[in-house]
Short mmCIF file of C-alpha atoms and ligand atoms in Angstrom, two decimals:
data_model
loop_
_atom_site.label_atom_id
_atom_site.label_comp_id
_atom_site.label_asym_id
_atom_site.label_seq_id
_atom_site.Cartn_x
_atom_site.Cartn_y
_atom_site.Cartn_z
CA UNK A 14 -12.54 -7.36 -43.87
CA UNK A 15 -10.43 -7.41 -40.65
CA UNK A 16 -11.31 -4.99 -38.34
CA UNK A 17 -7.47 -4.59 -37.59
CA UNK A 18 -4.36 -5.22 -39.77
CA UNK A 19 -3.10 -9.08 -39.44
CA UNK A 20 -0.28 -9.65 -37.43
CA UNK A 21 0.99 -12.95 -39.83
CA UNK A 22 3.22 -14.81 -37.55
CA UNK A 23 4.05 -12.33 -34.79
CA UNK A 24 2.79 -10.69 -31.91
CA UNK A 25 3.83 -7.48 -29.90
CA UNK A 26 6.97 -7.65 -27.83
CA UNK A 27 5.14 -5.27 -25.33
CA UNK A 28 1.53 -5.94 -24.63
CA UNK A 29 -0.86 -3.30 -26.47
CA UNK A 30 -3.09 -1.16 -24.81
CA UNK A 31 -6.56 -1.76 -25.06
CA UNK A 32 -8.34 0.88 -24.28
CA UNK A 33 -11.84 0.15 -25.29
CA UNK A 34 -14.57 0.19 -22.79
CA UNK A 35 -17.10 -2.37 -24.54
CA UNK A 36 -15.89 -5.48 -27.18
CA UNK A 37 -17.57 -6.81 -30.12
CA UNK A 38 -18.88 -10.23 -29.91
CA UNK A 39 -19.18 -12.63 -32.95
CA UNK A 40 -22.09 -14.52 -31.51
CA UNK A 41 -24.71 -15.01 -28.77
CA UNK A 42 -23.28 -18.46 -28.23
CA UNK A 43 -20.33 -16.67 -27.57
CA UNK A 44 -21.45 -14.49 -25.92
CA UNK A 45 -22.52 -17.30 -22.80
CA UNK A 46 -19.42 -19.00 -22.98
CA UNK A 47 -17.58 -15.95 -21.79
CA UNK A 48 -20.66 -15.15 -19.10
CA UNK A 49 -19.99 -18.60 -18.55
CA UNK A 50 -16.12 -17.87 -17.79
CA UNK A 51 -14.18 -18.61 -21.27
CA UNK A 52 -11.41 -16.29 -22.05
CA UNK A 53 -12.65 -13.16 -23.18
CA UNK A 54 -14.14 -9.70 -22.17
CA UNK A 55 -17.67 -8.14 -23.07
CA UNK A 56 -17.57 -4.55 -20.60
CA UNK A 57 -14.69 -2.89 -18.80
CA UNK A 58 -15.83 -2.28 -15.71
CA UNK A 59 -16.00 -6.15 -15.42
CA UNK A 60 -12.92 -7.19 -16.49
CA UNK A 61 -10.44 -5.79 -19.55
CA UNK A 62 -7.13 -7.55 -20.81
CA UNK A 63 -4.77 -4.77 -19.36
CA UNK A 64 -6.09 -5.23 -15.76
CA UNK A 65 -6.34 -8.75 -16.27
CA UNK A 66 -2.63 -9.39 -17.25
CA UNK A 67 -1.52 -6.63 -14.26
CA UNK A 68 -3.43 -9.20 -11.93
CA UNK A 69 -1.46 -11.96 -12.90
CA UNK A 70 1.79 -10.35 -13.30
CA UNK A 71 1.01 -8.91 -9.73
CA UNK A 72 -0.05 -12.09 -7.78
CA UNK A 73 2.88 -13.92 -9.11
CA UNK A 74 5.06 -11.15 -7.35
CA UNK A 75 3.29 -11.83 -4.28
CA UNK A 76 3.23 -15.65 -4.60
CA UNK A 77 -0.20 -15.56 -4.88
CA UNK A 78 -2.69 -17.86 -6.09
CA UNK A 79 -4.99 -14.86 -7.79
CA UNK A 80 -4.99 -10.75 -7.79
CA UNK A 81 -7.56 -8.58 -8.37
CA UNK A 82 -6.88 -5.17 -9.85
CA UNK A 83 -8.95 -2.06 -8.96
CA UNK A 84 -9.26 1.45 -9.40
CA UNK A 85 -7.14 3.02 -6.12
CA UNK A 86 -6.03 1.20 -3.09
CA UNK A 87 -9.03 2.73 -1.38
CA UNK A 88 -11.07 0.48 -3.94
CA UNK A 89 -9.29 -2.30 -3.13
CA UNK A 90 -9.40 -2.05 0.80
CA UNK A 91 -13.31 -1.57 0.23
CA UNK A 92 -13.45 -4.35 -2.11
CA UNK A 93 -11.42 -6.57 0.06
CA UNK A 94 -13.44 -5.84 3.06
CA UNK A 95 -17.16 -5.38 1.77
CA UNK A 96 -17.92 -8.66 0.91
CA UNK A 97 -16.81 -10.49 4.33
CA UNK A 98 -19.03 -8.21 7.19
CA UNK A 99 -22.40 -8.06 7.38
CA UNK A 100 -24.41 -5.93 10.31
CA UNK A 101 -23.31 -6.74 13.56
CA UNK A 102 -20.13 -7.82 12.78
CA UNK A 103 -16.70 -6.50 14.34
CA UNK A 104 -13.32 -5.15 12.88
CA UNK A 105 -10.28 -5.14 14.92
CA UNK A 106 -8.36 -2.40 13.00
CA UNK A 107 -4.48 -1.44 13.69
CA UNK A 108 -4.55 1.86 15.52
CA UNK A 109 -2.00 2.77 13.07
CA UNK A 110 -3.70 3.05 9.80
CA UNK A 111 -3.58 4.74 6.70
CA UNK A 112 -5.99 7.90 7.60
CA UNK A 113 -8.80 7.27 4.79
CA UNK A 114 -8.54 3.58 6.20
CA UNK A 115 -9.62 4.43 9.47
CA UNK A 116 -12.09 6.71 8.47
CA UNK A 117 -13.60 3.89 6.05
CA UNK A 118 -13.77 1.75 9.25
CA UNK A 119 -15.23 3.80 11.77
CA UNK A 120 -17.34 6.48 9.69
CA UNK A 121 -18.23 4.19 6.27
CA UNK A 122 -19.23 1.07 7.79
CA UNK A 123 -21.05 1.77 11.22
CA UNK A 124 -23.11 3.65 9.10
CA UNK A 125 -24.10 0.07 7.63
CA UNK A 126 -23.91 -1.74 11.59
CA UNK A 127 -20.41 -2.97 11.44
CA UNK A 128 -18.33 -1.52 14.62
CA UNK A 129 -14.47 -0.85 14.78
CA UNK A 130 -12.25 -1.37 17.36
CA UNK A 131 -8.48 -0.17 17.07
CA UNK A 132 -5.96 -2.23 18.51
CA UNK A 133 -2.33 -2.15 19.20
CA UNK A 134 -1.43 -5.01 16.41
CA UNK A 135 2.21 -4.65 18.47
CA UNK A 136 0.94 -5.83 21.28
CA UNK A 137 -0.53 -9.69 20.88
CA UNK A 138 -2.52 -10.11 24.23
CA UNK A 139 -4.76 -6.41 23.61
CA UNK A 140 -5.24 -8.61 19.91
CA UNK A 141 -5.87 -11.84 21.18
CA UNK A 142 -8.17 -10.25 24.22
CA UNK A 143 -10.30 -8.42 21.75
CA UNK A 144 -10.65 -11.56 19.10
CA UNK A 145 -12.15 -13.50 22.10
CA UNK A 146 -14.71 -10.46 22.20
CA UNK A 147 -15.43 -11.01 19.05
CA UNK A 148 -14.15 -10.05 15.66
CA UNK A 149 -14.60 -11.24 11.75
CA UNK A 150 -11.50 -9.07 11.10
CA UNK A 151 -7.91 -8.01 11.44
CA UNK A 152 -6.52 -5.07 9.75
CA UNK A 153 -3.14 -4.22 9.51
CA UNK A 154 -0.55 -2.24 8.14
CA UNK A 155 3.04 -4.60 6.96
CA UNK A 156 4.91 -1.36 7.83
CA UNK A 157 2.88 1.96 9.46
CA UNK A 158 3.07 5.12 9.35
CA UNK A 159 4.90 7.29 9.62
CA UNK A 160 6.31 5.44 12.71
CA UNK A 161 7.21 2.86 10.59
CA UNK A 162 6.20 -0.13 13.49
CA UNK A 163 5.94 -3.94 11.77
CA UNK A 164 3.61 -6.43 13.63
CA UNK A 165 4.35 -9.69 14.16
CA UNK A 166 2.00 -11.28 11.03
CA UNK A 167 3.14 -14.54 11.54
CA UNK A 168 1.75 -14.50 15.10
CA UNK A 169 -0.97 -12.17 14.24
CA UNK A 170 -2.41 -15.01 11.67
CA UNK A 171 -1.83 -17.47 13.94
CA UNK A 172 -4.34 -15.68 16.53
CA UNK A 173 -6.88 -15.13 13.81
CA UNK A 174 -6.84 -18.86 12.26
CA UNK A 175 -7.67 -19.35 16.15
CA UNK A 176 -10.15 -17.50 16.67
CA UNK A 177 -11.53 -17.80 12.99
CA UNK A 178 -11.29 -14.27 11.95
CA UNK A 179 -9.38 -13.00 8.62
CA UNK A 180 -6.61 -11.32 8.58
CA UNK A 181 -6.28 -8.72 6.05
CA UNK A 182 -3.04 -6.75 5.68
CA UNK A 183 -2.16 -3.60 3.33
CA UNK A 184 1.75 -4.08 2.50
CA UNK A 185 1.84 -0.94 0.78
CA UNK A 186 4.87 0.37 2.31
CA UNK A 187 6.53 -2.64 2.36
CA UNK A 188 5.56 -4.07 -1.70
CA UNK A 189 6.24 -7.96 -2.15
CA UNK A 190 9.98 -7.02 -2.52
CA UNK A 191 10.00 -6.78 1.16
CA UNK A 192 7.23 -8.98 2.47
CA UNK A 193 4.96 -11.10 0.97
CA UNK A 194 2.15 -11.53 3.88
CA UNK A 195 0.54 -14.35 1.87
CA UNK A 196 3.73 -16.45 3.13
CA UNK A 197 3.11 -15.95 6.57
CA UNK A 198 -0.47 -16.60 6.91
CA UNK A 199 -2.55 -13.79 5.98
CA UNK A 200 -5.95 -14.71 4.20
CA UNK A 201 -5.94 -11.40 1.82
CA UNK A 202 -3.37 -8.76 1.04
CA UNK A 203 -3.66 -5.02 -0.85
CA UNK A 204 -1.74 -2.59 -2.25
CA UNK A 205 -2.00 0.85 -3.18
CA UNK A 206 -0.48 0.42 -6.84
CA UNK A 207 0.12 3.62 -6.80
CA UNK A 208 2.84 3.73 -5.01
CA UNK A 209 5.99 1.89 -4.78
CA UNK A 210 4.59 -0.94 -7.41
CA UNK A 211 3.95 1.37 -10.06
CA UNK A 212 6.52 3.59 -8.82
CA UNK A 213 6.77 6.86 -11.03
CA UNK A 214 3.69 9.01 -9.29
CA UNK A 215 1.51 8.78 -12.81
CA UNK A 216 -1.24 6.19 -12.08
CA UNK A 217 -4.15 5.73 -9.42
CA UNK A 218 -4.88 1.93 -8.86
CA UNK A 219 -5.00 -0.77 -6.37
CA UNK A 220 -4.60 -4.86 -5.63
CA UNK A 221 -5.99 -7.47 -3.75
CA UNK A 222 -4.22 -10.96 -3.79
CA UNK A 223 -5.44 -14.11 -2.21
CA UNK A 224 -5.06 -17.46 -2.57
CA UNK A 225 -8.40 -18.80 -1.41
CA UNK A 226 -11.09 -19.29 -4.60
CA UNK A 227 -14.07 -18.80 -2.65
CA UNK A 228 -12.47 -15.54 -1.51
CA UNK A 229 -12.18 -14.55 -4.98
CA UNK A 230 -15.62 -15.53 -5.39
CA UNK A 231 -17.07 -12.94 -3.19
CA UNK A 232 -14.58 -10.15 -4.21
CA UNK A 233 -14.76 -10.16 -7.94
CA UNK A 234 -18.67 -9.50 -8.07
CA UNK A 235 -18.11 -6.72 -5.19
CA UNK A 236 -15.64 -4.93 -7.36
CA UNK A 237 -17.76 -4.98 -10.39
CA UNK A 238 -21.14 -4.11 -8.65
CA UNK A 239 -19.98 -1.45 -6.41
CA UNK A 240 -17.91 -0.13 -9.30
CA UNK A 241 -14.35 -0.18 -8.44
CA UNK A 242 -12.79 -0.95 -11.34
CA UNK A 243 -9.44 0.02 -12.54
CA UNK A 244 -9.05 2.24 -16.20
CA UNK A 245 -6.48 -0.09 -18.83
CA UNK A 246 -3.81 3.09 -19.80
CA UNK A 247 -3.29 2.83 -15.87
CA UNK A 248 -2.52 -0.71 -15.83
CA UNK A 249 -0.43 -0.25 -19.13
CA UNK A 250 1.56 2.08 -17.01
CA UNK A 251 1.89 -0.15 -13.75
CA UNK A 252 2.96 -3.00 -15.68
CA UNK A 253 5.45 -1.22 -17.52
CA UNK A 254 6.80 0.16 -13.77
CA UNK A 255 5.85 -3.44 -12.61
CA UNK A 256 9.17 -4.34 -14.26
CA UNK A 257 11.40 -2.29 -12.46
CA UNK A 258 10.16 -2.94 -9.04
CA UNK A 259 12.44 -5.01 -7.88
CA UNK A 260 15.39 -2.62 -9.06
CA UNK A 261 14.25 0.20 -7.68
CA UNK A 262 12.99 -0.77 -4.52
CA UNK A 263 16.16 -2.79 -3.82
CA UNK A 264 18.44 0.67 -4.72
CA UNK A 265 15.99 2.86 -2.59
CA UNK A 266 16.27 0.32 0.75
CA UNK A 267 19.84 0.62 -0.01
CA UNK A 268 19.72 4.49 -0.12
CA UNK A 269 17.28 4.51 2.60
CA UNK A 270 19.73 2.36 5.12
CA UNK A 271 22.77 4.64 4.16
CA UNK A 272 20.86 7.86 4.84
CA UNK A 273 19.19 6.67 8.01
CA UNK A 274 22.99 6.33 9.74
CA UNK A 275 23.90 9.74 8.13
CA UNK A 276 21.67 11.58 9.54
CA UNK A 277 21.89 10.33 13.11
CA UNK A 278 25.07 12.02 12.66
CA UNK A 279 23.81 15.47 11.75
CA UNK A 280 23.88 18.57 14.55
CA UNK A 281 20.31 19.44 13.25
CA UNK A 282 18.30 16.32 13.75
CA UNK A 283 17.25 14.98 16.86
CA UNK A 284 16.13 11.59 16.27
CA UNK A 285 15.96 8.76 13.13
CA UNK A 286 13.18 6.13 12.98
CA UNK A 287 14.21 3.38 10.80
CA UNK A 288 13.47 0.19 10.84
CA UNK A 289 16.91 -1.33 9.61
CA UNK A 290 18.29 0.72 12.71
CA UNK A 291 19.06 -1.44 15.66
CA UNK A 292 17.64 1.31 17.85
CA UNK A 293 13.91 1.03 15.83
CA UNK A 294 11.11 0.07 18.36
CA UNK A 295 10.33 -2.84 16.26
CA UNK A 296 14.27 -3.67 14.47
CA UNK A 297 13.85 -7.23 15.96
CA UNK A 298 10.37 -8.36 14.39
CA UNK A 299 11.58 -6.17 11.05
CA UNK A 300 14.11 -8.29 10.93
CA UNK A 301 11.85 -11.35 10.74
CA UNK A 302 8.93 -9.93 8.94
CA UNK A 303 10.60 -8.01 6.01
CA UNK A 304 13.06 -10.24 4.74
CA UNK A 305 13.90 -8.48 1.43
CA UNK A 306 14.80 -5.42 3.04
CA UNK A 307 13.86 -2.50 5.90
CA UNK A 308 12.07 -0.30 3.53
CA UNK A 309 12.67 3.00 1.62
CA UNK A 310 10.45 4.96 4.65
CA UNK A 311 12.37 6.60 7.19
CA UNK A 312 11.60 9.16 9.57
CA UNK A 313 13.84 12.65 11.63
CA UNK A 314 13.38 14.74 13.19
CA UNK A 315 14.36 18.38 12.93
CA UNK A 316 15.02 20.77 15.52
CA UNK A 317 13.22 23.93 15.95
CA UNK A 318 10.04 22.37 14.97
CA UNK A 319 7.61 24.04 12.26
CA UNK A 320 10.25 26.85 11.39
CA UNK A 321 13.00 23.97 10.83
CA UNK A 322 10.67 21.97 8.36
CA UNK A 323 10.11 24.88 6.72
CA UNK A 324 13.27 26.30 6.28
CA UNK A 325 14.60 22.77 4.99
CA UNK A 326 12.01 22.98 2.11
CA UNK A 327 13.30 25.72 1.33
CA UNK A 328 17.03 25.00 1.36
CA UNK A 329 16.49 21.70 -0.38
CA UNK A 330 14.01 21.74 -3.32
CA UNK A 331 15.61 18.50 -4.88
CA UNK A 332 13.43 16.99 -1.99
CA UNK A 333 10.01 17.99 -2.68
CA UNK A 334 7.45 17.97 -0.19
CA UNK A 335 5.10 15.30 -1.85
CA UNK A 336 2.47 13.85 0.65
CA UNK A 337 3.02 10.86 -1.26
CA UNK A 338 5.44 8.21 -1.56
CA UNK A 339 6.93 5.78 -3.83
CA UNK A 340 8.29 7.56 -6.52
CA UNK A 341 11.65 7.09 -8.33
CA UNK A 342 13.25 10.04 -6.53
CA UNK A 343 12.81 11.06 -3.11
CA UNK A 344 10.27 13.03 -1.79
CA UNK A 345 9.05 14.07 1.62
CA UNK A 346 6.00 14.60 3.72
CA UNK A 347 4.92 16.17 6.88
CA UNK A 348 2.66 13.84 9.14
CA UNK A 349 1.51 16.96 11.17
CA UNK A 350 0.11 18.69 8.84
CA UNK A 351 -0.74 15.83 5.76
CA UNK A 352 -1.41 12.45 7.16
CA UNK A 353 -2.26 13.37 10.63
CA UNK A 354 -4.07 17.00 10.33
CA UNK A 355 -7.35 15.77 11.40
CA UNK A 356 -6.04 13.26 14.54
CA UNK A 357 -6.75 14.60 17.98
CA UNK A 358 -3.96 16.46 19.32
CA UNK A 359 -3.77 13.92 22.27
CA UNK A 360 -3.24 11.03 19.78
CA UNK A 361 -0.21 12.67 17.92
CA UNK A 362 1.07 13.07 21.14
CA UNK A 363 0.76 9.72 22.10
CA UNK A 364 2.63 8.51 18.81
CA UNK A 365 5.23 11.49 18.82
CA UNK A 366 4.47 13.16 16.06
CA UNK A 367 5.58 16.57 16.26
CA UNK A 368 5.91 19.44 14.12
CA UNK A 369 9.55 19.14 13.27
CA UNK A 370 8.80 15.22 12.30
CA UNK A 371 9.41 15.08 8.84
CA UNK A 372 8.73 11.79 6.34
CA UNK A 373 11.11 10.69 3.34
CA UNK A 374 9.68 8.39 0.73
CA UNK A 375 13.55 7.53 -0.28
CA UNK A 376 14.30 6.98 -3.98
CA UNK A 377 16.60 5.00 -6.04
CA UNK A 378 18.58 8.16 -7.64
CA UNK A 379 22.14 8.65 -6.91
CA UNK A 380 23.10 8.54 -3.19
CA UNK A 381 25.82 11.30 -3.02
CA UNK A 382 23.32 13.80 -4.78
CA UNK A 383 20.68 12.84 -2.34
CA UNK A 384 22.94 13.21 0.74
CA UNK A 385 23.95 16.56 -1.10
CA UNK A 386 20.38 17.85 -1.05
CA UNK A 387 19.63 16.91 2.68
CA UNK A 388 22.64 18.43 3.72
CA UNK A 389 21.88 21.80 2.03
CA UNK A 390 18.33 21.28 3.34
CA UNK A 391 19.64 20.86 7.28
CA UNK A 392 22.21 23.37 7.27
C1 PLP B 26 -1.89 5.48 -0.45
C2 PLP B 26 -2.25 4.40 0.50
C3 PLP B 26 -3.52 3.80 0.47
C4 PLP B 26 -4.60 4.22 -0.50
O1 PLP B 26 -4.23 4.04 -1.81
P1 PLP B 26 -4.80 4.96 -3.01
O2 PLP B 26 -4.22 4.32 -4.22
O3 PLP B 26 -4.35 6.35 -2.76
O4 PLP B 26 -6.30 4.86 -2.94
C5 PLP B 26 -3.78 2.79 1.37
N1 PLP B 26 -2.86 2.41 2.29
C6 PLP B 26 -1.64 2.96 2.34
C7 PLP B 26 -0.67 2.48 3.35
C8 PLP B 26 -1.30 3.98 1.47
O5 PLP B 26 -0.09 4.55 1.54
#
């Protein structure tokens, strides 16, 4: 008897949810022609069909030639990074990474003879000067934070095809809606899926696209060894907000823009950082680099400092504070104390990041209720 009831002549308009950990296998003959890379799956932590179709689904998005889908984005920086350095080697790392980033690079791996040295990705010669000291890798953020600076990756992969390093770049903030790093010369890009792609603040995964095989290669084997995989209700769930990505982050860059000049105008802020802003630090290379929009991050100020943030979470608890971002409706976050607690006090200094500086994560809800909120929240 089947195992499961016949489908006759049809086959689920949305794609089931396997969520088995193991699969049965008819025969040992089989059972090598999958080990031998036929279609089919034997243990999840290798490979399942949710993860598998997310993959796809993913790396077309990014116009890439493969994707690899893993547990968190943390997994998939590790995974993307692990199999390319070897003792004695050098990463170049943007001085403006993701915090768990940098402490991957310079607490993780010198503990396994791999140095890091931060760079100024914004500024090409420190980049280029460093690379001819020596360096297997770039890493860079599309879009950092919360300053929200873009690089020049066009130029940046141009250095490292030079001086035969990879360039590796996390376009979380920015998602393949916005830039799609692959196009501009970047040998392997990753996401945290947990934000923007997936986009509703339920799931914990992460990506790695490519387009080089042997690159894929080497990665697949470190995912599955080192045990990174992703869990298949999570990909259900990112392919189902896979489909509105598009939508949403199209309506939230819209938002984002339309907010950004509002509240230049408010008595109670003191400065806006947005990159669709023509007075943004980096407007010019946005421009270039994020051609399908500036991005639903944007950054104020607010004056009186601690006591201002604090009073505006009070005033406006339609914007919850959230040290996340991505989700369908805005939410907000305080680099001071979330993303930047543990840097030095000299280096938030150096990258003005105050007490009153507060983050938005803008969503793709109605604009006059979200201007409503704000405005309750600064008055
Ligand atoms: C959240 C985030 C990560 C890590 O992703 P997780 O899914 O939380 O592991 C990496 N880089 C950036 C820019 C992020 O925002």
């Amino acid at each position: 008897m089947n195992r499961f009831p016949p489908m006759g002549e049809v086959e689920p308009l949305v794609v089931p949810l396997y969520q088995s950990a193991v699969y049965s296998i008819p025969s040992l003959d089989a059972c090598d022609r999958i080990y031998e890379g036929s279609p089919g799956f034997i243990y999840a932590r290798d490979s399942h069909p949710n993860a598998k179709r997310l993959a796809q689904l993913c790396a077309e998005a990014e116009n890439a030639q493969w994707g690899v889908v893993t547990g968190s984005g943390m997994a998939a920086i590790s995974a993307m990074v692990l199999p390319f350095i070897k003792p004695g080697d050098r990463i170049l790392a943007s001085n403006r990474l993701y915090g768990r980033t940098n402490q991957l690079f310079n607490q993780e791996l010198p503990r396994f003879g791999v140095g890091c040295q931060f760079v100024d990705c914004n500024e090409l010669a420190q980049v280029e000067k460093e690379l001819r000291a020596g360096g297997k890798i770039v890493f860079v953020e599309t879009i950092s934070n919360p300053l929200l600076r873009v690089p020049n990756l066009k130029k940046l992969a141009k250095l490292c095809q030079d001086h035969q390093a990879l360039l590796m770049v996390d376009n979380t903030f920015a998602t393949p809606v916005l830039c799609k790093p692959l196009d501009m010369g970047a040998d392997l890009v990753m996401e945290s899926l947990t934000k923007v792609m997936s986009g509703h603040s339920d799931v914990t995964l992460g990506l790695i696209v490519g387009n080089n095989p042997d690159m894929l290669a080497k990665i697949t084997p470190t995912v599955t060894i080192w045990g990174f995989a992703s869990n298949p209700f999570d990909c259900w769930l990112a392919e189902r907000g896979l489909e509105t990505m598009t939508l949403r982050m199209t309506a939230a860059c819209q938002n984002a823009a339309r907010l950004a000049d509002w509240l230049v105008q408010q008595p109670n802020v003191l400065r806006v950082l947005y990159p669709g802003r023509a007075d943004h630090a980096d407007h010019a290379i946005a421009s270039e680099v994020l051609s399908g929009g500036f991005g639903n991050m944007l950054c104020f100020e607010v004056k009186e400092g601690r006591d201002g943030v604090n009073r505006f979470l009070r005033q406006a608890p339609g914007v919850p504070f959230s040290p996340s971002l991505g989700h369908t409706s805005t939410t907000l976050s305080h680099p001071y104390s979330t993303s930047h607690r543990f840097a030095s006090d000299e280096d938030r200094r150096k990258q003005t990041i105050t007490e009153g500086l507060v983050r938005l994560s803008v969503g793709c809800e109605d604009y006059v209720r979200l201007e409503a909120e704000m405005a309750k929240g600064l008055a």
